[in-house]
Coordinates of N, CA and C in Angstrom, one line a residue:
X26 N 33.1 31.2 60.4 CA 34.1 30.2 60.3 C 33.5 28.9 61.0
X27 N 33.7 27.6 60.4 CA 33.4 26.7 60.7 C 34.5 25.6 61.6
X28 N 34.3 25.2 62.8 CA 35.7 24.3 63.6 C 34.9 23.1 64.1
X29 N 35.9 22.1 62.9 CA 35.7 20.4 63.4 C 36.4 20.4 64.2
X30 N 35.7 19.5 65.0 CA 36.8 18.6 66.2 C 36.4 17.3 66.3
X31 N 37.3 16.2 66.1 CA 37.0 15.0 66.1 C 37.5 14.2 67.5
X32 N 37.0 13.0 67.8 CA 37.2 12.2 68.6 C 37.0 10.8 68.7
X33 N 37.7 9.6 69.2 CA 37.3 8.8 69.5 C 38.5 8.1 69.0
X34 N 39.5 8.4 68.6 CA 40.7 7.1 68.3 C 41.1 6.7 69.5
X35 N 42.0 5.7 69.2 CA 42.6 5.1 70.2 C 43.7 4.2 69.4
X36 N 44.3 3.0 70.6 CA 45.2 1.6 70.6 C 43.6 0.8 70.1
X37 N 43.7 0.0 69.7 CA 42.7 -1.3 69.5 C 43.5 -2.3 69.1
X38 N 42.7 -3.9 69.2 CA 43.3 -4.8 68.5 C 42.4 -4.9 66.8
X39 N 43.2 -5.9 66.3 CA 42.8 -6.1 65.1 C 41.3 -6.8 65.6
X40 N 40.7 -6.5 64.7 CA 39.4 -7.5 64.7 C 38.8 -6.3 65.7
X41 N 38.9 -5.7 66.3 CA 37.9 -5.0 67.1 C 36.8 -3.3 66.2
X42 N 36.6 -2.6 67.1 CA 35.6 -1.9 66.7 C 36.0 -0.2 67.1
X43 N 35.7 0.6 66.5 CA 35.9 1.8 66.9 C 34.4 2.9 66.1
X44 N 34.0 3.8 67.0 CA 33.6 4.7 66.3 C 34.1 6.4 67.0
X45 N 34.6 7.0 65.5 CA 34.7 8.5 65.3 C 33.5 8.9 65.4
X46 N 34.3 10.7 66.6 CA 32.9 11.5 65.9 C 33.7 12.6 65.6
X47 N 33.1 13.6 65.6 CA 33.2 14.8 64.6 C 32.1 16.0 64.6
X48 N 32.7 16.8 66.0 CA 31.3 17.9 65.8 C 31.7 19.0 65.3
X49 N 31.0 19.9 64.6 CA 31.4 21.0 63.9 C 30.5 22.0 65.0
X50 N 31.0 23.5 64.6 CA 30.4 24.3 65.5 C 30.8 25.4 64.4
X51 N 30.1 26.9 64.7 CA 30.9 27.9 64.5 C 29.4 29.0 63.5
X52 N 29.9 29.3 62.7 CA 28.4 30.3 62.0 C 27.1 28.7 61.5
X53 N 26.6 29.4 60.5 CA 25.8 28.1 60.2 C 26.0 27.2 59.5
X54 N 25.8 25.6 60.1 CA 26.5 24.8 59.6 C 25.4 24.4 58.7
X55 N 25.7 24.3 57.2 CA 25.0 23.4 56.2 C 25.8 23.1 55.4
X56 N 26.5 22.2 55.2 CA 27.3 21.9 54.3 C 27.0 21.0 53.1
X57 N 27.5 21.1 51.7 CA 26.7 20.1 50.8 C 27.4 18.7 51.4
X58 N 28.7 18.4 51.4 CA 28.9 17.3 51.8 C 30.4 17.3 53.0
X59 N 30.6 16.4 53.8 CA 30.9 16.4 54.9 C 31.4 14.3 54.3
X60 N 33.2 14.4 54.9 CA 33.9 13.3 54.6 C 34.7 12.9 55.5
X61 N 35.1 11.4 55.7 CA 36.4 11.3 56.6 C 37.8 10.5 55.3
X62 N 38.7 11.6 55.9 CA 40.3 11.6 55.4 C 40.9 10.2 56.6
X63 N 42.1 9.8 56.3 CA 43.0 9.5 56.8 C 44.3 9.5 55.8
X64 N 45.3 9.4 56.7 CA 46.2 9.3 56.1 C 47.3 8.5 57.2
X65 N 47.8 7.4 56.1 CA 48.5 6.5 57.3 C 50.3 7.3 57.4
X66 N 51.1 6.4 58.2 CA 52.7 7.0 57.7 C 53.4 7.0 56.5
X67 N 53.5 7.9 55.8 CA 54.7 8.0 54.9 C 53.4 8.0 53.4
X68 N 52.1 8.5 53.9 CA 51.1 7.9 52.5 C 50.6 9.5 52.5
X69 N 49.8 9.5 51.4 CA 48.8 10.8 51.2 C 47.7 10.4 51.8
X70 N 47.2 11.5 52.3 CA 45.6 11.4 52.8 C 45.0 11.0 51.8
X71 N 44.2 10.2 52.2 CA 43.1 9.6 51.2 C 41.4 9.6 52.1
X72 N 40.5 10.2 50.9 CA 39.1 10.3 51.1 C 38.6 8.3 51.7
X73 N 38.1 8.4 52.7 CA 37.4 7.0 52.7 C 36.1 6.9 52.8
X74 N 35.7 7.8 53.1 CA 33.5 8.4 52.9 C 33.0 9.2 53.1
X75 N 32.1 9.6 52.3 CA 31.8 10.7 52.2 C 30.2 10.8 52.2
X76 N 29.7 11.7 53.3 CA 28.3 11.7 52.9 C 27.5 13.1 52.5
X77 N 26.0 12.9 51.7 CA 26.1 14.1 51.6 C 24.9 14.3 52.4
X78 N 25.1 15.8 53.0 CA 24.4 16.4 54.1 C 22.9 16.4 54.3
X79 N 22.3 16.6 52.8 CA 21.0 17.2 52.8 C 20.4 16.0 52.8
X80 N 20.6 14.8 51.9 CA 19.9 13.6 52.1 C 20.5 12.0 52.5
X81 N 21.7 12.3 53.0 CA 22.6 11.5 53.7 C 22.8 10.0 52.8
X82 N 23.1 10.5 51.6 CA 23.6 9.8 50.7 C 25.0 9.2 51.2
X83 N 25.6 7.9 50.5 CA 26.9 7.9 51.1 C 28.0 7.4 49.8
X84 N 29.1 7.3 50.3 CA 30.4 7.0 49.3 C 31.1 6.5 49.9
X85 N 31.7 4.7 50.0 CA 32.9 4.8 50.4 C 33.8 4.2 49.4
X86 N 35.3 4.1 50.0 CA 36.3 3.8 49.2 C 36.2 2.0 49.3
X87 N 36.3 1.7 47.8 CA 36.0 0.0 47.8 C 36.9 -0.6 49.3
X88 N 37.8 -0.1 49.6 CA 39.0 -0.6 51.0 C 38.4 -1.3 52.1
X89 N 37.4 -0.1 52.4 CA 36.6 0.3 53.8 C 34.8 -0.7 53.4
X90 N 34.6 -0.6 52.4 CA 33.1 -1.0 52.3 C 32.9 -2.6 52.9
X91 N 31.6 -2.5 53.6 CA 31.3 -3.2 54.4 C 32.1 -3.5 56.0
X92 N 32.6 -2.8 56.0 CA 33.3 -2.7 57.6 C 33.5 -1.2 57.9
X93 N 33.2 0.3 57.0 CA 33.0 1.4 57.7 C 31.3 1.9 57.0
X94 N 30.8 2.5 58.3 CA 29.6 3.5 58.1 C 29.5 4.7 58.9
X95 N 29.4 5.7 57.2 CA 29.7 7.0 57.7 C 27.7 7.9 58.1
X96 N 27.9 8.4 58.9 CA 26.5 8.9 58.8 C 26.4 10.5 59.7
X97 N 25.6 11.0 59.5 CA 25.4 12.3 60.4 C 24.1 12.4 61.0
X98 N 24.4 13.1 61.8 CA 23.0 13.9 62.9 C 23.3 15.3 62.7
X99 N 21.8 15.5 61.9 CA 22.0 17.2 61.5 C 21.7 18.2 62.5
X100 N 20.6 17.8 63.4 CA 20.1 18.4 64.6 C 21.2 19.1 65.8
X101 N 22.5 17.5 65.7 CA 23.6 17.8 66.7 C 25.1 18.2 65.7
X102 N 24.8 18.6 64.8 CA 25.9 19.1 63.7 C 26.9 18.2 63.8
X103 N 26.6 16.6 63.9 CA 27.7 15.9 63.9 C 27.7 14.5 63.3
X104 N 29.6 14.1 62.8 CA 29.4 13.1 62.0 C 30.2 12.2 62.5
X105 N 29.6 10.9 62.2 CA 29.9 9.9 63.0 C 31.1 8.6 61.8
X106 N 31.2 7.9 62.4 CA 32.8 6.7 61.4 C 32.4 5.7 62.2
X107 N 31.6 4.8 62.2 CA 31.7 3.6 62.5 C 32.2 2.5 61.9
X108 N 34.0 1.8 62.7 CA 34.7 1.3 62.3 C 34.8 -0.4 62.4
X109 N 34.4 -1.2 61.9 CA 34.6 -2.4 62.4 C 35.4 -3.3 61.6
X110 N 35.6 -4.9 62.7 CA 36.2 -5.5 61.9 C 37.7 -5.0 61.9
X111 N 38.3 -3.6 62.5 CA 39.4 -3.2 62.4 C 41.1 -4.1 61.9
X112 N 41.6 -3.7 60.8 CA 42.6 -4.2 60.3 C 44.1 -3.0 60.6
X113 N 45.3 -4.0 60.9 CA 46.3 -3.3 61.0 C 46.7 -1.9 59.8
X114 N 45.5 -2.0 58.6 CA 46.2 -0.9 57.8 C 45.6 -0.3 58.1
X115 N 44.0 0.2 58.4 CA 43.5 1.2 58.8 C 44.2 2.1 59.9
X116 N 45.7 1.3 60.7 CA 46.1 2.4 61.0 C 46.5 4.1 60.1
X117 N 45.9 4.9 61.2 CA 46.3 6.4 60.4 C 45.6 7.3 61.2
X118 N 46.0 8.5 60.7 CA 45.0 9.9 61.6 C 43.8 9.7 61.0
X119 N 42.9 10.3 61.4 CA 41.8 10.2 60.7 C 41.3 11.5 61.0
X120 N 40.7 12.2 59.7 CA 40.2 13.8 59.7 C 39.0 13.4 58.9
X121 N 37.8 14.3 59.8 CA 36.8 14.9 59.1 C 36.6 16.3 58.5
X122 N 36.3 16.5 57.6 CA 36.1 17.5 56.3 C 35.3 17.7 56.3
X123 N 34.3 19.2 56.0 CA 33.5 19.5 55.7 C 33.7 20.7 54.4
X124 N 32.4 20.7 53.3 CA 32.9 21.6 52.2 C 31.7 22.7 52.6
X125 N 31.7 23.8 51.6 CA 30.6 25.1 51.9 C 29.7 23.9 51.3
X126 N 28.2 25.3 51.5 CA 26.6 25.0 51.0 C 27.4 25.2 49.7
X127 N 26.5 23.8 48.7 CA 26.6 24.3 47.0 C 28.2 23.8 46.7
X128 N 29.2 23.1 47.4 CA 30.4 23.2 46.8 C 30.7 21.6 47.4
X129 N 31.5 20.8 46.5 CA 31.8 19.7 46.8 C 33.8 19.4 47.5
X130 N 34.1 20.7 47.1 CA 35.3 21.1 47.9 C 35.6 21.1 49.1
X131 N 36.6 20.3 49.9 CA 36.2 20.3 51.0 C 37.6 21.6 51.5
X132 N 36.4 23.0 52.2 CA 37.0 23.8 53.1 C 37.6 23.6 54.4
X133 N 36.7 23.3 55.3 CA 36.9 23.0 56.3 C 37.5 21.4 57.3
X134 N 38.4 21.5 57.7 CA 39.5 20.4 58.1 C 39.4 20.4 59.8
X135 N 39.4 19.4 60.0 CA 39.2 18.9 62.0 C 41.3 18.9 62.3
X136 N 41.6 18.9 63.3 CA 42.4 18.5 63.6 C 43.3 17.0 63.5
X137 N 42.2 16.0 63.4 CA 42.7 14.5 63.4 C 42.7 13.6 64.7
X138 N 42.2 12.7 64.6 CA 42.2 11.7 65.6 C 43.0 10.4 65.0
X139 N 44.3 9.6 66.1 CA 44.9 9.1 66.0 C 44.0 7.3 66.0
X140 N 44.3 6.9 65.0 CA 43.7 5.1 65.1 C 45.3 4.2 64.8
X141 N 45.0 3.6 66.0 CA 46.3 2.5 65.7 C 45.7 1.1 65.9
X142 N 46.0 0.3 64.8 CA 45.4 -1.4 65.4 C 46.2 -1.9 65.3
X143 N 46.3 -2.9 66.5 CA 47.6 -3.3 66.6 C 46.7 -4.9 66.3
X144 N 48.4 -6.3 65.6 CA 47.8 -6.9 65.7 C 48.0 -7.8 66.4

Protein backbone atom coordinates (compact mmCIF):
# COMPACT_ATOMS: atom_id res chain seq x y z
CA UNK A 1 0.00 0.00 0.00
CA UNK A 2 1.04 3.23 -0.95
CA UNK A 3 0.23 6.76 1.71
CA UNK A 4 0.46 10.32 0.37
CA UNK A 5 0.71 12.93 2.71
CA UNK A 6 0.79 16.42 1.60
CA UNK A 7 1.77 19.74 3.10
CA UNK A 8 2.28 23.17 2.91
CA UNK A 9 -1.07 25.12 2.48
CA UNK A 10 -1.99 27.91 4.11
CA UNK A 11 -3.95 31.78 4.35
CA UNK A 12 -1.78 33.78 1.70
CA UNK A 13 -2.30 36.97 -0.04
CA UNK A 14 -2.97 37.35 -3.71
CA UNK A 15 0.09 37.95 -5.57
CA UNK A 16 2.19 35.79 -3.15
CA UNK A 17 3.85 32.39 -3.27
CA UNK A 18 3.28 28.93 -1.90
CA UNK A 19 4.94 25.63 -2.30
CA UNK A 20 3.23 21.93 -1.74
CA UNK A 21 4.81 18.93 -0.93
CA UNK A 22 3.77 15.52 -1.04
CA UNK A 23 5.70 12.50 0.41
CA UNK A 24 4.61 9.04 -0.41
CA UNK A 25 5.82 6.15 1.74
CA UNK A 26 4.66 2.59 1.99
CA UNK A 27 5.87 -0.73 -0.27
CA UNK A 28 7.83 0.34 -3.45
CA UNK A 29 7.22 3.54 -4.73
CA UNK A 30 7.56 3.70 -8.70
CA UNK A 31 4.85 5.11 -10.09
CA UNK A 32 4.33 5.84 -13.89
CA UNK A 33 2.91 9.19 -13.14
CA UNK A 34 2.31 11.19 -10.02
CA UNK A 35 -0.33 14.64 -10.24
CA UNK A 36 -1.72 17.46 -8.24
CA UNK A 37 -5.80 17.63 -8.02
CA UNK A 38 -7.63 20.53 -6.45
CA UNK A 39 -10.85 21.11 -6.09
CA UNK A 40 -12.24 24.53 -5.18
CA UNK A 41 -16.07 24.95 -3.30
CA UNK A 42 -19.06 23.75 -4.85
CA UNK A 43 -16.57 22.47 -8.24
CA UNK A 44 -15.18 19.04 -9.27
CA UNK A 45 -11.67 18.24 -8.67
CA UNK A 46 -9.75 19.08 -11.45
CA UNK A 47 -6.14 17.58 -12.62
CA UNK A 48 -3.63 20.81 -12.67
CA UNK A 49 -0.12 18.81 -13.33
CA UNK A 50 0.97 16.08 -13.85
CA UNK A 51 4.42 14.71 -14.00
CA UNK A 52 5.74 11.67 -15.17
CA UNK A 53 8.05 9.76 -12.83
CA UNK A 54 10.64 7.98 -14.80
CA UNK A 55 11.72 11.01 -16.88
CA UNK A 56 10.00 13.98 -15.24
CA UNK A 57 8.15 15.04 -18.08
CA UNK A 58 5.39 17.53 -17.26
CA UNK A 59 1.62 18.58 -18.01
CA UNK A 60 -0.18 21.47 -16.86
CA UNK A 61 -3.66 22.81 -17.17
CA UNK A 62 -3.48 25.95 -19.65
CA UNK A 63 -5.06 27.95 -16.01
CA UNK A 64 -1.91 27.28 -13.98
CA UNK A 65 0.92 27.50 -16.75
CA UNK A 66 3.53 29.73 -16.10
CA UNK A 67 2.83 30.44 -12.44
CA UNK A 68 2.71 26.50 -11.19
CA UNK A 69 5.81 23.99 -11.33
CA UNK A 70 5.29 20.55 -10.64
CA UNK A 71 8.43 18.39 -10.05
CA UNK A 72 9.74 15.41 -7.98
CA UNK A 73 12.73 14.03 -6.10
CA UNK A 74 12.89 10.32 -6.67
CA UNK A 75 15.63 9.63 -4.12
CA UNK A 76 13.14 11.36 -1.33
CA UNK A 77 9.81 9.83 -2.84
CA UNK A 78 8.57 13.20 -3.05
CA UNK A 79 6.52 15.81 -5.06
CA UNK A 80 6.77 19.19 -4.93
CA UNK A 81 3.72 22.34 -6.39
CA UNK A 82 5.46 25.40 -6.67
CA UNK A 83 2.81 28.01 -6.62
CA UNK A 84 3.27 31.54 -7.64
CA UNK A 85 1.95 34.71 -8.51
CA UNK A 86 -1.05 33.30 -6.33
CA UNK A 87 -4.76 34.30 -7.53
CA UNK A 88 -7.93 34.34 -5.41
CA UNK A 89 -9.25 31.25 -7.58
CA UNK A 90 -6.58 28.92 -6.95
CA UNK A 91 -8.32 28.86 -3.74
CA UNK A 92 -9.07 24.93 -3.06
CA UNK A 93 -7.82 21.69 -1.36
CA UNK A 94 -5.12 20.60 -3.12
CA UNK A 95 -4.38 16.56 -3.51
CA UNK A 96 -1.59 14.77 -4.81
CA UNK A 97 -2.12 11.48 -6.78
CA UNK A 98 -0.12 8.95 -7.55
CA UNK A 99 -1.03 5.96 -10.28
CA UNK A 100 0.63 2.12 -10.27
CA UNK A 101 4.05 1.23 -12.32
CA UNK A 102 2.71 0.86 -16.14
CA UNK A 103 -0.83 2.62 -15.40
CA UNK A 104 -1.84 6.19 -16.00
CA UNK A 105 -4.77 5.80 -13.49
CA UNK A 106 -4.46 7.53 -10.66
CA UNK A 107 -4.73 4.80 -7.50
CA UNK A 108 -3.41 6.37 -4.82
CA UNK A 109 -4.92 9.78 -3.17
CA UNK A 110 -3.08 12.14 -0.20
CA UNK A 111 -5.49 13.50 2.14
CA UNK A 112 -5.43 17.33 0.81
CA UNK A 113 -3.88 20.39 1.87
CA UNK A 114 -6.07 23.51 2.29
CA UNK A 115 -4.94 26.81 -0.07
CA UNK A 116 -6.87 29.95 0.56
CA UNK A 117 -5.72 33.36 -1.21
CA UNK A 118 -7.22 35.97 0.01
CA UNK A 119 -7.29 39.21 -1.76
Amino acid sequence: QVHLVESGGGLVQAGGSLRLSCVASGRTFRPYVMGWFRQAPGMERELVARIRWNDGSTYYVDSVKDRFTISRDDSENTLTLLINNLKTEDTAVYYCAASASGTMTYHYWGQGTRVTVSS
